[in-house]
């Protein structure tokens, strides 16, 4: 697995965990009837911090664990190819395009909640849900491009 | 207009250059080894600039390294 693939896998794992955490917290809030703006925006803050810190920590762990496994298997030191060449850039751009498409669909879906007479809080909750989902879909898309080629 | 396929002889040319490793070629042309692997497996078609750099490393004309197969001539 290349340096870039490890980073994408780390991001994918982080955002999947964040999505699960987000859905659990929102459902808990709804059940406890504490689904209000203060709690929801607090959750936004927690998710933003988790996304940054989680991605960094999981990336570091993935590279260290990958290095140890490589050393045990081949008895050679790991060579870190942290340069981003033209193929990585194209894959990044394709992933970003998918993320933008998904985010746009998410914004449209969020606005639809108004059409169905839902309060603004539901719109905000839907918006962040699609934001996280867009990142996950983008990561899966990029990993697929690395594996299958294009 | 349909998409064609670009194949290459990089593996063969590496062999004839004293079994040049993928890592050595990658360093000479300024890409990662993963990109060389993807090209050898026909999973990635390089940019024109990279194609010229690879041909330059092997000292061969471009058409000796890469060949284009239009969609209707695929076997």
mmCIF file of C-alpha atoms in Angstrom:
data_model
loop_
_atom_site.group_PDB
_atom_site.id
_atom_site.type_symbol
_atom_site.label_atom_id
_atom_site.label_comp_id
_atom_site.label_asym_id
_atom_site.label_seq_id
_atom_site.Cartn_x
_atom_site.Cartn_y
_atom_site.Cartn_z
ATOM 1 C CA UNK A 1 0.000 0.000 0.000
ATOM 2 C CA UNK A 2 1.457 3.355 -1.040
ATOM 3 C CA UNK A 3 1.880 6.434 1.152
ATOM 4 C CA UNK A 4 -1.144 8.097 -0.437
ATOM 5 C CA UNK A 5 -3.315 4.991 -0.118
ATOM 6 C CA UNK A 6 -2.456 4.775 3.587
ATOM 7 C CA UNK A 7 -3.451 8.421 4.067
ATOM 8 C CA UNK A 8 -6.749 7.885 2.248
ATOM 9 C CA UNK A 9 -7.457 4.723 4.261
ATOM 10 C CA UNK A 10 -6.763 6.662 7.458
ATOM 11 C CA UNK A 11 -9.138 9.421 6.358
ATOM 12 C CA UNK A 12 -11.782 6.855 5.375
ATOM 13 C CA UNK A 13 -11.566 5.095 8.754
ATOM 14 C CA UNK A 14 -11.718 8.393 10.643
ATOM 15 C CA UNK A 15 -14.718 9.758 8.767
ATOM 16 C CA UNK A 16 -16.590 6.443 8.963
ATOM 17 C CA UNK A 17 -16.146 6.447 12.745
ATOM 18 C CA UNK A 18 -17.180 10.111 12.870
ATOM 19 C CA UNK A 19 -20.321 9.383 10.832
ATOM 20 C CA UNK A 20 -21.289 6.561 13.186
ATOM 21 C CA UNK A 21 -20.598 8.803 16.209
ATOM 22 C CA UNK A 22 -22.635 11.627 14.645
ATOM 23 C CA UNK A 23 -25.652 9.434 13.874
ATOM 24 C CA UNK A 24 -25.619 7.928 17.371
ATOM 25 C CA UNK A 25 -25.359 11.368 19.035
ATOM 26 C CA UNK A 26 -28.141 12.867 16.896
ATOM 27 C CA UNK A 27 -30.467 9.911 17.565
ATOM 28 C CA UNK A 28 -29.699 10.158 21.288
ATOM 29 C CA UNK A 29 -30.539 13.887 21.186
ATOM 30 C CA UNK A 30 -33.821 13.223 19.388
ATOM 31 C CA UNK A 31 -34.785 10.473 21.841
ATOM 32 C CA UNK A 32 -33.909 12.650 24.859
ATOM 33 C CA UNK A 33 -35.747 15.599 23.287
ATOM 34 C CA UNK A 34 -32.583 17.680 23.557
ATOM 35 C CA UNK A 35 -32.247 18.251 19.812
ATOM 36 C CA UNK A 36 -31.693 22.007 19.973
ATOM 37 C CA UNK A 37 -29.323 24.497 18.342
ATOM 38 C CA UNK A 38 -26.899 24.654 21.296
ATOM 39 C CA UNK A 39 -26.393 20.881 21.345
ATOM 40 C CA UNK A 40 -26.259 20.522 17.572
ATOM 41 C CA UNK A 41 -23.660 23.273 17.074
ATOM 42 C CA UNK A 42 -21.636 21.842 19.957
ATOM 43 C CA UNK A 43 -21.674 18.538 18.092
ATOM 44 C CA UNK A 44 -20.468 20.345 14.942
ATOM 45 C CA UNK A 45 -17.495 21.655 16.925
ATOM 46 C CA UNK A 46 -16.691 18.229 18.351
ATOM 47 C CA UNK A 47 -16.831 16.694 14.859
ATOM 48 C CA UNK A 48 -14.549 19.362 13.374
ATOM 49 C CA UNK A 49 -11.939 18.723 16.089
ATOM 50 C CA UNK A 50 -12.324 14.941 15.783
ATOM 51 C CA UNK A 51 -11.882 15.117 12.001
ATOM 52 C CA UNK A 52 -8.565 16.968 12.252
ATOM 53 C CA UNK A 53 -7.090 15.204 15.293
ATOM 54 C CA UNK A 54 -8.455 11.778 14.321
ATOM 55 C CA UNK A 55 -7.077 11.923 10.776
ATOM 56 C CA UNK A 56 -3.614 12.942 12.016
ATOM 57 C CA UNK A 57 -3.480 10.282 14.744
ATOM 58 C CA UNK A 58 -4.826 7.459 12.561
ATOM 59 C CA UNK A 59 -2.417 8.447 9.726
ATOM 60 C CA UNK A 60 0.562 8.316 12.102
ATOM 61 C CA UNK A 61 -0.602 4.967 13.485
ATOM 62 C CA UNK A 62 -1.156 3.547 9.970
ATOM 63 C CA UNK A 63 2.353 4.548 8.837
ATOM 64 C CA UNK A 64 4.032 3.194 11.981
ATOM 65 C CA UNK A 65 2.061 -0.072 11.890
ATOM 66 C CA UNK A 66 2.678 -0.390 8.136
ATOM 67 C CA UNK A 67 6.418 0.173 8.662
ATOM 68 C CA UNK A 68 6.602 -2.478 11.387
ATOM 69 C CA UNK A 69 4.693 -5.036 9.284
ATOM 70 C CA UNK A 70 6.937 -4.280 6.275
ATOM 71 C CA UNK A 71 10.087 -4.716 8.394
ATOM 72 C CA UNK A 72 8.868 -8.034 9.822
ATOM 73 C CA UNK A 73 7.843 -9.368 6.399
ATOM 74 C CA UNK A 74 10.830 -8.272 4.304
ATOM 75 C CA UNK A 75 13.493 -7.289 6.877
ATOM 76 C CA UNK A 76 13.968 -4.055 4.920
ATOM 77 C CA UNK A 77 13.476 -0.474 6.052
ATOM 78 C CA UNK A 78 10.359 1.232 4.731
ATOM 79 C CA UNK A 79 10.911 3.788 1.994
ATOM 80 C CA UNK A 80 8.489 6.658 2.398
ATOM 81 C CA UNK A 81 7.381 7.940 -1.006
ATOM 82 C CA UNK A 82 5.725 11.098 0.210
ATOM 83 C CA UNK A 83 6.036 12.965 -3.093
ATOM 84 C CA UNK A 84 2.816 13.592 -4.948
ATOM 85 C CA UNK A 85 3.257 12.895 -8.645
ATOM 86 C CA UNK A 86 0.892 13.530 -11.581
ATOM 87 C CA UNK A 87 -1.087 10.319 -11.017
ATOM 88 C CA UNK A 88 -1.714 11.201 -7.358
ATOM 89 C CA UNK A 89 -2.797 14.704 -8.367
ATOM 90 C CA UNK A 90 -5.242 13.414 -10.990
ATOM 91 C CA UNK A 91 -6.718 10.938 -8.502
ATOM 92 C CA UNK A 92 -7.006 13.732 -5.921
ATOM 93 C CA UNK A 93 -8.818 15.934 -8.435
ATOM 94 C CA UNK A 94 -11.219 13.140 -9.409
ATOM 95 C CA UNK A 95 -11.908 12.483 -5.705
ATOM 96 C CA UNK A 96 -12.510 16.189 -5.065
ATOM 97 C CA UNK A 97 -14.946 16.326 -7.974
ATOM 98 C CA UNK A 98 -16.921 13.417 -6.500
ATOM 99 C CA UNK A 99 -16.899 15.115 -3.073
ATOM 100 C CA UNK A 100 -18.179 18.370 -4.587
ATOM 101 C CA UNK A 101 -20.950 16.558 -6.472
ATOM 102 C CA UNK A 102 -22.020 14.744 -3.335
ATOM 103 C CA UNK A 103 -21.862 17.925 -1.233
ATOM 104 C CA UNK A 104 -24.029 19.733 -3.787
ATOM 105 C CA UNK A 105 -26.584 16.927 -3.678
ATOM 106 C CA UNK A 106 -26.425 17.162 0.113
ATOM 107 C CA UNK A 107 -27.151 20.894 0.061
ATOM 108 C CA UNK A 108 -30.112 20.292 -2.261
ATOM 109 C CA UNK A 109 -31.389 17.502 -0.008
ATOM 110 C CA UNK A 110 -30.969 19.738 3.045
ATOM 111 C CA UNK A 111 -33.012 22.487 1.401
ATOM 112 C CA UNK A 112 -35.701 19.924 0.628
ATOM 113 C CA UNK A 113 -36.245 19.501 4.378
ATOM 114 C CA UNK A 114 -37.681 23.060 4.351
ATOM 115 C CA UNK A 115 -40.050 22.035 1.577
ATOM 116 C CA UNK A 116 -41.366 19.278 3.832
ATOM 117 C CA UNK A 117 -41.914 21.777 6.617
ATOM 118 C CA UNK A 118 -39.006 20.749 8.864
ATOM 119 C CA UNK A 119 -37.332 23.269 11.197
ATOM 120 C CA UNK A 120 -33.892 24.786 10.296
ATOM 121 C CA UNK A 121 -32.151 22.467 12.775
ATOM 122 C CA UNK A 122 -33.053 19.467 10.632
ATOM 123 C CA UNK A 123 -31.522 21.267 7.630
ATOM 124 C CA UNK A 124 -28.270 21.846 9.537
ATOM 125 C CA UNK A 125 -28.184 18.240 10.756
ATOM 126 C CA UNK A 126 -28.729 16.966 7.192
ATOM 127 C CA UNK A 127 -26.081 19.330 5.855
ATOM 128 C CA UNK A 128 -23.305 17.992 8.079
ATOM 129 C CA UNK A 129 -24.441 14.410 7.474
ATOM 130 C CA UNK A 130 -23.944 14.860 3.727
ATOM 131 C CA UNK A 131 -20.656 16.699 4.325
ATOM 132 C CA UNK A 132 -19.205 13.688 6.149
ATOM 133 C CA UNK A 133 -20.739 11.292 3.638
ATOM 134 C CA UNK A 134 -19.172 13.258 0.747
ATOM 135 C CA UNK A 135 -15.722 12.795 2.307
ATOM 136 C CA UNK A 136 -16.317 9.051 2.735
ATOM 137 C CA UNK A 137 -17.535 8.595 -0.844
ATOM 138 C CA UNK A 138 -14.579 10.634 -2.134
ATOM 139 C CA UNK A 139 -12.106 8.468 -0.181
ATOM 140 C CA UNK A 140 -13.689 5.251 -1.474
ATOM 141 C CA UNK A 141 -13.587 6.651 -5.025
ATOM 142 C CA UNK A 142 -9.898 7.558 -4.743
ATOM 143 C CA UNK A 143 -8.958 4.185 -3.234
ATOM 144 C CA UNK A 144 -10.829 2.490 -6.074
ATOM 145 C CA UNK A 145 -8.879 4.548 -8.635
ATOM 146 C CA UNK A 146 -5.584 3.552 -6.989
ATOM 147 C CA UNK A 147 -6.551 -0.138 -7.054
ATOM 148 C CA UNK A 148 -8.329 -0.470 -10.397
ATOM 149 C CA UNK A 149 -6.491 2.195 -12.397
ATOM 150 C CA UNK A 150 -8.042 4.647 -14.845
ATOM 151 C CA UNK B 1 -15.232 9.135 -30.428
ATOM 152 C CA UNK B 2 -14.369 6.100 -28.295
ATOM 153 C CA UNK B 3 -11.431 5.862 -25.946
ATOM 154 C CA UNK B 4 -8.407 3.939 -27.136
ATOM 155 C CA UNK B 5 -5.842 2.040 -25.104
ATOM 156 C CA UNK B 6 -2.209 2.942 -24.529
ATOM 157 C CA UNK B 7 0.203 0.095 -23.873
ATOM 158 C CA UNK B 8 3.923 0.259 -23.189
ATOM 159 C CA UNK B 9 7.164 -1.717 -23.223
ATOM 160 C CA UNK B 10 8.568 -0.291 -20.004
ATOM 161 C CA UNK B 11 9.082 -3.709 -18.398
ATOM 162 C CA UNK B 12 10.975 -4.989 -21.440
ATOM 163 C CA UNK B 13 13.064 -1.838 -21.737
ATOM 164 C CA UNK B 14 13.975 -1.992 -18.042
ATOM 165 C CA UNK B 15 15.123 -5.564 -18.567
ATOM 166 C CA UNK B 16 17.400 -4.528 -21.443
ATOM 167 C CA UNK B 17 18.873 -1.719 -19.313
ATOM 168 C CA UNK B 18 20.620 -4.144 -16.940
ATOM 169 C CA UNK B 19 17.349 -4.948 -15.168
ATOM 170 C CA UNK B 20 16.805 -1.384 -14.021
ATOM 171 C CA UNK B 21 14.524 -1.453 -10.976
ATOM 172 C CA UNK B 22 11.156 0.279 -10.860
ATOM 173 C CA UNK B 23 12.497 2.460 -8.052
ATOM 174 C CA UNK B 24 15.497 3.576 -10.157
ATOM 175 C CA UNK B 25 13.260 4.459 -13.097
ATOM 176 C CA UNK B 26 10.820 6.257 -10.790
ATOM 177 C CA UNK B 27 13.623 8.379 -9.333
ATOM 178 C CA UNK B 28 14.979 9.221 -12.800
ATOM 179 C CA UNK B 29 11.642 10.455 -14.111
ATOM 180 C CA UNK B 30 10.423 12.013 -10.846
ATOM 181 C CA UNK B 31 7.402 9.888 -9.962
ATOM 182 C CA UNK B 32 6.632 7.272 -7.319
ATOM 183 C CA UNK B 33 7.310 3.568 -7.815
ATOM 184 C CA UNK B 34 3.541 3.018 -7.579
ATOM 185 C CA UNK B 35 3.058 5.058 -10.745
ATOM 186 C CA UNK B 36 5.633 2.959 -12.622
ATOM 187 C CA UNK B 37 3.849 -0.195 -11.419
ATOM 188 C CA UNK B 38 0.471 1.204 -12.554
ATOM 189 C CA UNK B 39 1.902 2.062 -15.993
ATOM 190 C CA UNK B 40 3.465 -1.390 -16.447
ATOM 191 C CA UNK B 41 0.110 -2.963 -15.623
ATOM 192 C CA UNK B 42 -1.622 -0.628 -18.127
ATOM 193 C CA UNK B 43 -3.638 0.885 -15.268
ATOM 194 C CA UNK B 44 -2.419 4.408 -15.932
ATOM 195 C CA UNK B 45 -1.607 6.340 -19.095
ATOM 196 C CA UNK B 46 1.070 8.958 -18.375
ATOM 197 C CA UNK B 47 1.018 12.586 -19.425
ATOM 198 C CA UNK B 48 2.875 13.500 -22.591
ATOM 199 C CA UNK B 49 5.689 15.074 -20.568
ATOM 200 C CA UNK B 50 6.185 11.975 -18.417
ATOM 201 C CA UNK B 51 6.046 9.764 -21.509
ATOM 202 C CA UNK B 52 8.863 11.824 -23.078
ATOM 203 C CA UNK B 53 10.899 11.675 -19.856
ATOM 204 C CA UNK B 54 10.600 7.876 -19.764
ATOM 205 C CA UNK B 55 11.571 7.582 -23.430
ATOM 206 C CA UNK B 56 14.537 9.889 -22.756
ATOM 207 C CA UNK B 57 15.754 7.680 -19.875
ATOM 208 C CA UNK B 58 15.705 4.641 -22.176
ATOM 209 C CA UNK B 59 17.224 6.625 -25.046
ATOM 210 C CA UNK B 60 14.446 5.401 -27.297
ATOM 211 C CA UNK B 61 11.858 7.153 -29.460
ATOM 212 C CA UNK B 62 8.431 7.594 -27.900
ATOM 213 C CA UNK B 63 6.738 5.115 -30.216
ATOM 214 C CA UNK B 64 9.168 2.401 -29.138
ATOM 215 C CA UNK B 65 8.098 2.825 -25.523
ATOM 216 C CA UNK B 66 4.380 3.552 -25.946
ATOM 217 C CA UNK B 67 1.835 2.438 -28.495
ATOM 218 C CA UNK B 68 -1.738 3.513 -29.053
ATOM 219 C CA UNK B 69 -4.507 1.070 -29.889
ATOM 220 C CA UNK B 70 -7.773 2.645 -31.065
ATOM 221 C CA UNK B 71 -10.932 1.158 -29.564
ATOM 222 C CA UNK B 72 -11.991 -0.689 -32.717
ATOM 223 C CA UNK B 73 -8.629 -2.485 -33.022
ATOM 224 C CA UNK B 74 -8.636 -3.975 -29.511
ATOM 225 C CA UNK B 75 -8.157 -7.726 -29.491
#
